[in-house]
CSV table of C-alpha atoms and ligand atoms in Angstrom, one decimal:
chain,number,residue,atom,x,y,z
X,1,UNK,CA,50.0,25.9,-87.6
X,2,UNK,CA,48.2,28.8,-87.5
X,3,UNK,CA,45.5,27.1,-84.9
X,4,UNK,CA,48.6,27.3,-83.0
X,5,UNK,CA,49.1,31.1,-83.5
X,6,UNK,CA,45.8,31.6,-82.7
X,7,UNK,CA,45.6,29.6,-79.8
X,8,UNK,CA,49.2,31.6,-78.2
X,9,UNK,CA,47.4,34.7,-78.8
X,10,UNK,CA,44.1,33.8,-77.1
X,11,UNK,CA,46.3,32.9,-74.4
X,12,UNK,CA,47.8,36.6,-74.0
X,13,UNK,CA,44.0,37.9,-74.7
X,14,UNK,CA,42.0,35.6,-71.6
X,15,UNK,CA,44.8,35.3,-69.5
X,16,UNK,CA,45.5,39.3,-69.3
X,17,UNK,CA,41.5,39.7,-68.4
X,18,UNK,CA,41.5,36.8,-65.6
X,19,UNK,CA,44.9,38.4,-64.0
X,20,UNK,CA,43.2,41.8,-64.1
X,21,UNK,CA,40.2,40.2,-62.2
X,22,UNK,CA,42.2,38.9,-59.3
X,23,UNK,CA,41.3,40.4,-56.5
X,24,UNK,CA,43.8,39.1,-54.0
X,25,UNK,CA,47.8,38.5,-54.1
X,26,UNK,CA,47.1,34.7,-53.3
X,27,UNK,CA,44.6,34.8,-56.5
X,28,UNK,CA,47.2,36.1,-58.5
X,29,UNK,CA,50.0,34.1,-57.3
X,30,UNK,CA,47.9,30.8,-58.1
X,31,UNK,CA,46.7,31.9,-62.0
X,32,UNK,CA,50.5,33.1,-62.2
X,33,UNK,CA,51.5,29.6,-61.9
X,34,UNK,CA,49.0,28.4,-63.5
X,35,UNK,CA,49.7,30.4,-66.3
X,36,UNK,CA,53.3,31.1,-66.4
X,37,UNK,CA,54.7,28.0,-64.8
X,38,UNK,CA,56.1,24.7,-65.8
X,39,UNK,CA,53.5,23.2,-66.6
X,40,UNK,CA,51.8,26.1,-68.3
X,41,UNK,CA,49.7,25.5,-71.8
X,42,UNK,CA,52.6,28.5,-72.8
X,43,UNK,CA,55.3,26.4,-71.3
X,44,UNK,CA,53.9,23.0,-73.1
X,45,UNK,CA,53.6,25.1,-76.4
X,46,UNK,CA,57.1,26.2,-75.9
X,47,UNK,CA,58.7,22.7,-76.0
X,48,UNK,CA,56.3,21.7,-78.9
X,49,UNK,CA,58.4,24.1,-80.8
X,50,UNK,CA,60.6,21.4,-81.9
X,51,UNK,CA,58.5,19.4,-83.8
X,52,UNK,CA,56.9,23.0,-85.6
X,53,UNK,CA,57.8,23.7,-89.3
X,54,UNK,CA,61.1,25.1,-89.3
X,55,UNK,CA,59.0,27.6,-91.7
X,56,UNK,CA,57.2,28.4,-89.3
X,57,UNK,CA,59.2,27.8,-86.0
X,58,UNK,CA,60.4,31.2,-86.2
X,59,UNK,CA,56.3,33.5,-86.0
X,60,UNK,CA,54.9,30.7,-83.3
X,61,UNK,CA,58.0,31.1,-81.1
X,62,UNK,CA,57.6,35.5,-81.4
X,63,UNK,CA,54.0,34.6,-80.7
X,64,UNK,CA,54.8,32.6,-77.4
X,65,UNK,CA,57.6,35.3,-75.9
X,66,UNK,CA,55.1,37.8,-77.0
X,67,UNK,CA,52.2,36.2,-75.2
X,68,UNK,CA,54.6,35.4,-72.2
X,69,UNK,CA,55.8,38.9,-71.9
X,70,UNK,CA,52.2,40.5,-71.8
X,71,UNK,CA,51.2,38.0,-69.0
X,72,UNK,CA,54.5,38.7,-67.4
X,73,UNK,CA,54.0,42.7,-67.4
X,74,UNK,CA,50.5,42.1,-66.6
X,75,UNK,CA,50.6,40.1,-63.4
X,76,UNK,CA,53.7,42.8,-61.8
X,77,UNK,CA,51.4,45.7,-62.5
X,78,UNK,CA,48.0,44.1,-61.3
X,79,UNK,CA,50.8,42.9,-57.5
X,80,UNK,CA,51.5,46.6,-57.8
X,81,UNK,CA,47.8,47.4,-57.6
X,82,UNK,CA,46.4,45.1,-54.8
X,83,UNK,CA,49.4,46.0,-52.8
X,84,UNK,CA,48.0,49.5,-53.2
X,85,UNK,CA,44.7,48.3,-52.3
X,86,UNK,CA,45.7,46.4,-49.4
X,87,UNK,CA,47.5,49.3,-48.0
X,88,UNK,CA,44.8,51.5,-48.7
X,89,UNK,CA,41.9,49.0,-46.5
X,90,UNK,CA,44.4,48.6,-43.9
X,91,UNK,CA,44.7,52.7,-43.7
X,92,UNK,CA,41.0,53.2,-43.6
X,93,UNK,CA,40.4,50.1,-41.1
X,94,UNK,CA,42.9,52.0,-38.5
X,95,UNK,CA,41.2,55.0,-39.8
X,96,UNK,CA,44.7,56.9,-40.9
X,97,UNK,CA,45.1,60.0,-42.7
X,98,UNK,CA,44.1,59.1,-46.3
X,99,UNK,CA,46.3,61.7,-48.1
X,100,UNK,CA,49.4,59.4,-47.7
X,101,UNK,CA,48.0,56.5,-49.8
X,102,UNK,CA,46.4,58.4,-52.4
X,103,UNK,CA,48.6,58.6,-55.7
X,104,UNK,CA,52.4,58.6,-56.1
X,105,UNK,CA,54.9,57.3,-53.7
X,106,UNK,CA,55.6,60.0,-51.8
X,107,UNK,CA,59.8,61.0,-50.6
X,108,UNK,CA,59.7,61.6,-47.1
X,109,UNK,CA,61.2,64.2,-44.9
X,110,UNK,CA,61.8,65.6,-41.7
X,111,UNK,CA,59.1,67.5,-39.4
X,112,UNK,CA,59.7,71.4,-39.0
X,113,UNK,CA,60.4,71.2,-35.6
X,114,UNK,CA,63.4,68.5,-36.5
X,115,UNK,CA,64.4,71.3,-39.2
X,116,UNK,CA,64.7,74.4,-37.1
X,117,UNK,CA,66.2,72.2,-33.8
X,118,UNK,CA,69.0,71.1,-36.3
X,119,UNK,CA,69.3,74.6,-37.8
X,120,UNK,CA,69.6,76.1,-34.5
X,121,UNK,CA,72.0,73.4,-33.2
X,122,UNK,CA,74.0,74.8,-36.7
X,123,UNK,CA,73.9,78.5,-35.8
X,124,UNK,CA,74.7,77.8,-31.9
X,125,UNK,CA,78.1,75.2,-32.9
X,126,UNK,CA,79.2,78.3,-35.3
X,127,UNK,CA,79.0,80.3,-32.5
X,128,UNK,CA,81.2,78.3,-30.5
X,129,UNK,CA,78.7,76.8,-28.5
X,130,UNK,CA,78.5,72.8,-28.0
X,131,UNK,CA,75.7,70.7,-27.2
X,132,UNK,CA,74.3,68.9,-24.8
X,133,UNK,CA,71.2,67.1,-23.4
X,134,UNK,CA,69.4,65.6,-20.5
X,135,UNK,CA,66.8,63.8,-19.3
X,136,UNK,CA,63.3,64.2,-20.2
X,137,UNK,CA,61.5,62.7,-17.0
X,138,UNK,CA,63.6,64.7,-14.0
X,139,UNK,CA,63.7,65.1,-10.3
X,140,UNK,CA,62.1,67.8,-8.6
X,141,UNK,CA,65.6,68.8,-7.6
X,142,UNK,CA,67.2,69.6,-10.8
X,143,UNK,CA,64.0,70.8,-12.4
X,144,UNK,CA,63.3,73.7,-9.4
X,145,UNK,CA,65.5,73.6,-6.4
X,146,UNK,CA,68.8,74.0,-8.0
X,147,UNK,CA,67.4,76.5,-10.0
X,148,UNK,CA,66.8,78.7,-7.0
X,149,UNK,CA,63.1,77.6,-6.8
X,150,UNK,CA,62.3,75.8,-3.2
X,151,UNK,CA,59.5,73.8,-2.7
X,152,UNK,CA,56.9,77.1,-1.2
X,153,UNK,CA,58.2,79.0,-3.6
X,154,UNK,CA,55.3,80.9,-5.3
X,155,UNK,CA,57.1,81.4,-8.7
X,156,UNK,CA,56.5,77.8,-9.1
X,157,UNK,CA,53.3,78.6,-10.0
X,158,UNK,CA,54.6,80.2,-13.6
X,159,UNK,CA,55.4,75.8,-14.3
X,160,UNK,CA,52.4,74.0,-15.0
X,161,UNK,CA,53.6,71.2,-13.9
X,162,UNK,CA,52.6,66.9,-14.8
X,163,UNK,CA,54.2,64.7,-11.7
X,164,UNK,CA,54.9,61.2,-12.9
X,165,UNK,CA,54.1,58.6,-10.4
X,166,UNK,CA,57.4,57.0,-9.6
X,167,UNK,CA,56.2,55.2,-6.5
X,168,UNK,CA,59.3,53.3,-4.1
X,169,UNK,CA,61.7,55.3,-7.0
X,170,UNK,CA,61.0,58.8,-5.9
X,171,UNK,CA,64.5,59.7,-5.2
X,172,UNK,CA,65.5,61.7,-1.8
X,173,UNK,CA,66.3,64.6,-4.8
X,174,UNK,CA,62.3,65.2,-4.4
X,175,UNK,CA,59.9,64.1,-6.8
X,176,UNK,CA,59.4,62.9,-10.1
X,177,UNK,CA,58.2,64.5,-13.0
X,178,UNK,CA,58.0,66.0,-16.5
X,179,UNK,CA,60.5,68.3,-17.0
X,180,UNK,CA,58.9,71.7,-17.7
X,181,UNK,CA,62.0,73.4,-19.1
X,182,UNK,CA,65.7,72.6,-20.2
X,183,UNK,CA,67.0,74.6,-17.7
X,184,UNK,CA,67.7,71.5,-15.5
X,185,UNK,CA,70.7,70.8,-18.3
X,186,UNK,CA,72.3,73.7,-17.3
X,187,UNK,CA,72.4,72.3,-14.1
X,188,UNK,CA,73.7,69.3,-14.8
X,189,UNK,CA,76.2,70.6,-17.3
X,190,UNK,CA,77.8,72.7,-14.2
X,191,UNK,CA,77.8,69.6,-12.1
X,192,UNK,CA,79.4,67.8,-14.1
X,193,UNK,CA,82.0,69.9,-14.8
X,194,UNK,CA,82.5,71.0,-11.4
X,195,UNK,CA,82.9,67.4,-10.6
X,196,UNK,CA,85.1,66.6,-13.5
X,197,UNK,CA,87.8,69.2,-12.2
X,198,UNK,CA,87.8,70.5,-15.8
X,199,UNK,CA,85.5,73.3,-14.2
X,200,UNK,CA,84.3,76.2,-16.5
X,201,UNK,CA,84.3,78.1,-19.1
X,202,UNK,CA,81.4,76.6,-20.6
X,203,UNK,CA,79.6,77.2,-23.7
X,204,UNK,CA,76.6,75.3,-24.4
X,205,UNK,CA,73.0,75.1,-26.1
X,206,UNK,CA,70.4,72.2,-24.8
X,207,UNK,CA,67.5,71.7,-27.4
X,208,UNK,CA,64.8,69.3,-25.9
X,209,UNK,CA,61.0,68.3,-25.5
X,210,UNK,CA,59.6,70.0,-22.5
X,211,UNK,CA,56.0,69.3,-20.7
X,212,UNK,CA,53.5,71.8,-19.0
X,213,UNK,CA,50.0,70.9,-17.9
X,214,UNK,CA,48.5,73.2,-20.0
X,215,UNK,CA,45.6,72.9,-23.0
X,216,UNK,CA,46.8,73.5,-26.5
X,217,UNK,CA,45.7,76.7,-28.4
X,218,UNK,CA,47.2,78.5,-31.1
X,219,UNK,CA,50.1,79.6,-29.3
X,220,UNK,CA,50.8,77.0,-26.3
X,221,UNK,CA,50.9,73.3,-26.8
X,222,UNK,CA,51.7,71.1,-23.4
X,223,UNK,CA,54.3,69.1,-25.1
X,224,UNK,CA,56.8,71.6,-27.0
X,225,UNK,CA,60.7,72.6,-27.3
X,226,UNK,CA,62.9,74.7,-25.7
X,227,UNK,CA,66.5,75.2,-26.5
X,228,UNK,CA,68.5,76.0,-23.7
X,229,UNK,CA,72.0,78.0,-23.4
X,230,UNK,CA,74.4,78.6,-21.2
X,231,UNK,CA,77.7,80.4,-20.5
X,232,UNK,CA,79.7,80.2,-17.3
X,233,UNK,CA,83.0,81.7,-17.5
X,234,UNK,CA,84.9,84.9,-15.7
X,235,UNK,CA,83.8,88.7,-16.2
X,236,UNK,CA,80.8,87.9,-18.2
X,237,UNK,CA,78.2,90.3,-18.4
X,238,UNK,CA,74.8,91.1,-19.4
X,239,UNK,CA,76.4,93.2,-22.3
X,240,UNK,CA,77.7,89.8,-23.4
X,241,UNK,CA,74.5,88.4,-23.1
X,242,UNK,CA,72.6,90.7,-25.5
X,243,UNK,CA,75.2,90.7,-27.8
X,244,UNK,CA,75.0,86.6,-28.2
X,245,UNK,CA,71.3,86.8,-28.4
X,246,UNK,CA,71.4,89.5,-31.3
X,247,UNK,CA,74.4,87.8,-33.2
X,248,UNK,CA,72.3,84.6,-32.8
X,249,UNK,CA,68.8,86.4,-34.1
X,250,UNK,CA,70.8,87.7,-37.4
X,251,UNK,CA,72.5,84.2,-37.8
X,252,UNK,CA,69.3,82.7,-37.6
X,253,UNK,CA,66.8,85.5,-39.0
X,254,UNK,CA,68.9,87.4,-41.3
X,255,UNK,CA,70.1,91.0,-40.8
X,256,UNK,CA,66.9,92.3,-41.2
X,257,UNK,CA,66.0,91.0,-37.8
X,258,UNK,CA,66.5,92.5,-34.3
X,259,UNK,CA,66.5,91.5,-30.7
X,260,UNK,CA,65.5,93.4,-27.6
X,261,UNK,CA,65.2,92.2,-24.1
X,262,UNK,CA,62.6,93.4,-21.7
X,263,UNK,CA,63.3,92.7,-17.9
X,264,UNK,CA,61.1,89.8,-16.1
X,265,UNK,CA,61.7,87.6,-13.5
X,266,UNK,CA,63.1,83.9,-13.2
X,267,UNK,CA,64.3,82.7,-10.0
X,268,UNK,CA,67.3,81.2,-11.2
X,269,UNK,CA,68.5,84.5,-13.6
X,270,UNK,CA,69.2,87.9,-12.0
X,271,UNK,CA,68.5,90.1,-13.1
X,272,UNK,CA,66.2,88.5,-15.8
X,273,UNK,CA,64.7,89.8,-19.2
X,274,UNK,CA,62.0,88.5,-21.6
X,275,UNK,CA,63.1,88.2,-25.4
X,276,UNK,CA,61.7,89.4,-28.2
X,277,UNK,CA,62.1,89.1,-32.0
X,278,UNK,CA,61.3,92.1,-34.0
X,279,UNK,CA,58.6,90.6,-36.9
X,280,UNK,CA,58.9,91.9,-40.2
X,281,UNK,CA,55.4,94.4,-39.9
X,282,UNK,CA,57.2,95.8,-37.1
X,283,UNK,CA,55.4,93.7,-34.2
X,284,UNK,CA,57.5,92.3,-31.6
X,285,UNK,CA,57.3,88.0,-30.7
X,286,UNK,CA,58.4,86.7,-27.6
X,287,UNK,CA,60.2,84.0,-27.6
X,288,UNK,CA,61.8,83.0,-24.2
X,289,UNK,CA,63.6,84.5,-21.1
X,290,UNK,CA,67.0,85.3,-20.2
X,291,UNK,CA,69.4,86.5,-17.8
X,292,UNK,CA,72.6,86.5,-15.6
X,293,UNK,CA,72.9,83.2,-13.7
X,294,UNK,CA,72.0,83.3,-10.1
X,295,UNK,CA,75.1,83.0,-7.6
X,296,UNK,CA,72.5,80.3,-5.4
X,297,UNK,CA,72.7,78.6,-8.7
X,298,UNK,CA,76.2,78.6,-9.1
X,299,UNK,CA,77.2,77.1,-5.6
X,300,UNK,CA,73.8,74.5,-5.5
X,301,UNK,CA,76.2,73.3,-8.8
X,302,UNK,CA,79.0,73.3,-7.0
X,303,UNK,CA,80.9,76.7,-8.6
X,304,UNK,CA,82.2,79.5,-6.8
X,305,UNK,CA,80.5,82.8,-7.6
X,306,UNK,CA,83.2,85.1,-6.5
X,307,UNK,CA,85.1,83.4,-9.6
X,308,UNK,CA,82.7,82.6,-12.3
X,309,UNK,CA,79.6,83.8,-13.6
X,310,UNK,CA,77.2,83.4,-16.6
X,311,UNK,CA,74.5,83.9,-18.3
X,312,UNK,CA,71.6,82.1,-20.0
X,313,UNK,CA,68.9,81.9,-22.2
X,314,UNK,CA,66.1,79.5,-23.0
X,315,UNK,CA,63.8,79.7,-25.8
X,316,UNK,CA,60.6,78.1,-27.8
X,317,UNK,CA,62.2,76.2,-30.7
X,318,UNK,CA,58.1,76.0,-31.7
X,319,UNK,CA,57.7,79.4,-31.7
X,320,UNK,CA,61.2,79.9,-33.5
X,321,UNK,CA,59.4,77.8,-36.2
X,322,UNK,CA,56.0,79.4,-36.1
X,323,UNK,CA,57.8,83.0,-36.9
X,324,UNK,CA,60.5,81.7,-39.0
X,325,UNK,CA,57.6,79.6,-41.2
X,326,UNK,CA,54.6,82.4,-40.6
X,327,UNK,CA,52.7,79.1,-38.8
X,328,UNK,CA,49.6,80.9,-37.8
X,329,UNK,CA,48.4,77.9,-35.5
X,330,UNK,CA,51.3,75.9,-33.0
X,331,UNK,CA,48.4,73.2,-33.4
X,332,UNK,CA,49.2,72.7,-37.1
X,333,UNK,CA,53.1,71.4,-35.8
X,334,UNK,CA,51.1,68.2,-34.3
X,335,UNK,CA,48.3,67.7,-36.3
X,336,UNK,CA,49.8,65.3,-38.9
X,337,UNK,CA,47.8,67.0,-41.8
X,338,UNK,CA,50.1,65.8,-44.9
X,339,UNK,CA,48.5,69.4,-46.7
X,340,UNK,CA,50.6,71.1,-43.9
X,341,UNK,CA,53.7,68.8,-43.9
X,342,UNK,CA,54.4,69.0,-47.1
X,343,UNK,CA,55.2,72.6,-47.4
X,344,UNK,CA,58.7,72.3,-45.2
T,401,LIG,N1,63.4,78.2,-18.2
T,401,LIG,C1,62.7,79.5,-18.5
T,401,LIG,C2,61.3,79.1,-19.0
T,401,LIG,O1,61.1,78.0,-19.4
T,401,LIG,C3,63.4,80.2,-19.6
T,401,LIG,C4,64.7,80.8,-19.2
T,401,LIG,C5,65.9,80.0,-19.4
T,401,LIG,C6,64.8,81.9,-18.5
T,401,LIG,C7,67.1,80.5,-19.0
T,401,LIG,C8,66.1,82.4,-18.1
T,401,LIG,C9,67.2,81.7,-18.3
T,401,LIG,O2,60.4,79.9,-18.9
């Protein structure tokens, strides 16, 4: 009897070291049958339990479930481990970012630019504002010509702009290409609801992904974010436009934070202003433009500008990020460095 004792527990003691030796899933599958399985020595032993000493029925059959259980544990935690392993050569072999494999399992979450777009989107909706969006690859038309910018016009010039090769689909609307701002959403929001009938007022923000052909540095990347608002409605004025963008900087900010607008130029505002974010050590960011729609706008989108008028804004979600988040670098935003991810 007690050969048999022995024998159950020298099956716990060589079977734990040859599962912990595997070195492949199929390996381990195979020695789990073989160990484990119906026709196991374990299982065999098992059965024989019948014919044991009912004296000694009792310690054999704690020594079998014991050896069984160890075996059991042993061969999850060493599937655990390759899996690990596997993952771990596949990351390296597509030479991946390491950080993600190392260690715990790892709860994942969304990328700071998805934070502040759905933050802003928040602060806009209390506002009253709804949203909208459009098209990322767009027409010449609705990404310059509505907006007041024909084809010679040298203000195009400020757009560093990618053309996409549309061949027989280039449209009689002009060209194809990236868009370089959201502002073509306000354009279609206005023809849309010209076209409707349901007309204005309208209240909107536009987040997107916007492209310029320009080379990343700390401050610019080509591909980045823009969130895009617009009002159309009767008597508005630029009063009303400051006031939105300041209510929207504290709602955002906190109270500690101001606004102030600096007058620039964009062919589709008029007049148009730069904005800027006061910065807690009293510097000033900027962080997009602004102004009072332009009437051409207004009728190329089908409104009358004797009865409505508007104004909008457009800024760099990125940047609302990078002072929001003190993000030294823009690069940091696409760089996929898990060190710099995991702090949002
Ligand atoms: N579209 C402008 C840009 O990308 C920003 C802007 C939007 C300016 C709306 C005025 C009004 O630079």
């Amino acid at each position: 009897m007690s050969d048999k004792l022995d024998e159950a527990r020298e099956l716990a003691r060589t079977g734990l070291e040859r599962i912990n030796r595997t070195t492949s899933v199929e390996a381990l599958d195979a020695l789990d049958s073989e160990l484990l399985g119906k026709r196991s020595r374990l299982t065999e032993m098992r059965a024989g339990l019948r014919d044991a000493d009912p004296r000694e029925r009792k310690e054999l059959g704690r020594a079998l479930n014991e050896a069984r259980h160890t075996l059991d544990e042993a061969v999850s935690a060493r599937r655990e481990e390759l899996a690990a392993e596997a993952l771990r050569t596949e990351l390296l072999a597509e030479g991946r970012d390491l950080t993600e494999a190392l260690g715990r399992a790892r709860v994942g979450h969304q990328h700071p630019i998805t934070l502040t777009w759905e933050r802003l989107e928040d602060v806009f909706v209390g506002m009253g504002f709804t949203v909208e969006d459009g098209p990322e690859v767009e027409t010449d038309w609705f990404n310059f010509e509505a907006l007041n910018l024909p084809a010679a016009h040298p203000a195009r010039s400020l757009w560093d702009t990618l053309y996409v090769d549309a061949g027989e689909e280039s449209t009689e609307r002009g060209e194809v290409l990236l868009r370089t701002h959201t502002s073509p959403v306000q354009v279609r929001t206005m023809l849309r609801a010209a076209a409707v009938g349901t007309g204005p007022p309208i209240y909107v923000v536009c987040p997107g992904r916007v492209y310029r052909r320009d080379t990343a540095d700390a401050t610019h990347l080509p591909v980045f974010h823009q969130i895009e608002g617009l009002v159309v409605d009767r008597g508005t004025s630029m009063g009303d436009l400051a006031g939105t963008i300041e209510e929207f900087t504290k709602a955002y900010f906190g109270e500690s934070l101001t606004s102030r607008l600096r007058p620039s130029y964009f062919p589709f505002t008029e007049p148009s202003a730069e904005v800027d974010i006061s910065q807690p050590d009293g510097s000033w960011l900027e962080v997009g433009g602004c102004g009072m729609v332009h009437p051409n706008v207004l009728v190329h989108c089908g409104l009358d500008p004797e009865e409505w008028s508007g104004f909008a804004f457009g800024f760099g979600i990125d940047r609302l990020a990078k002072i929001r988040h003190g993000i030294s670098d823009l690069r940091e935003l696409v760089a996929n460095d898990m060190r710099f991810l995991e702090q949002f």
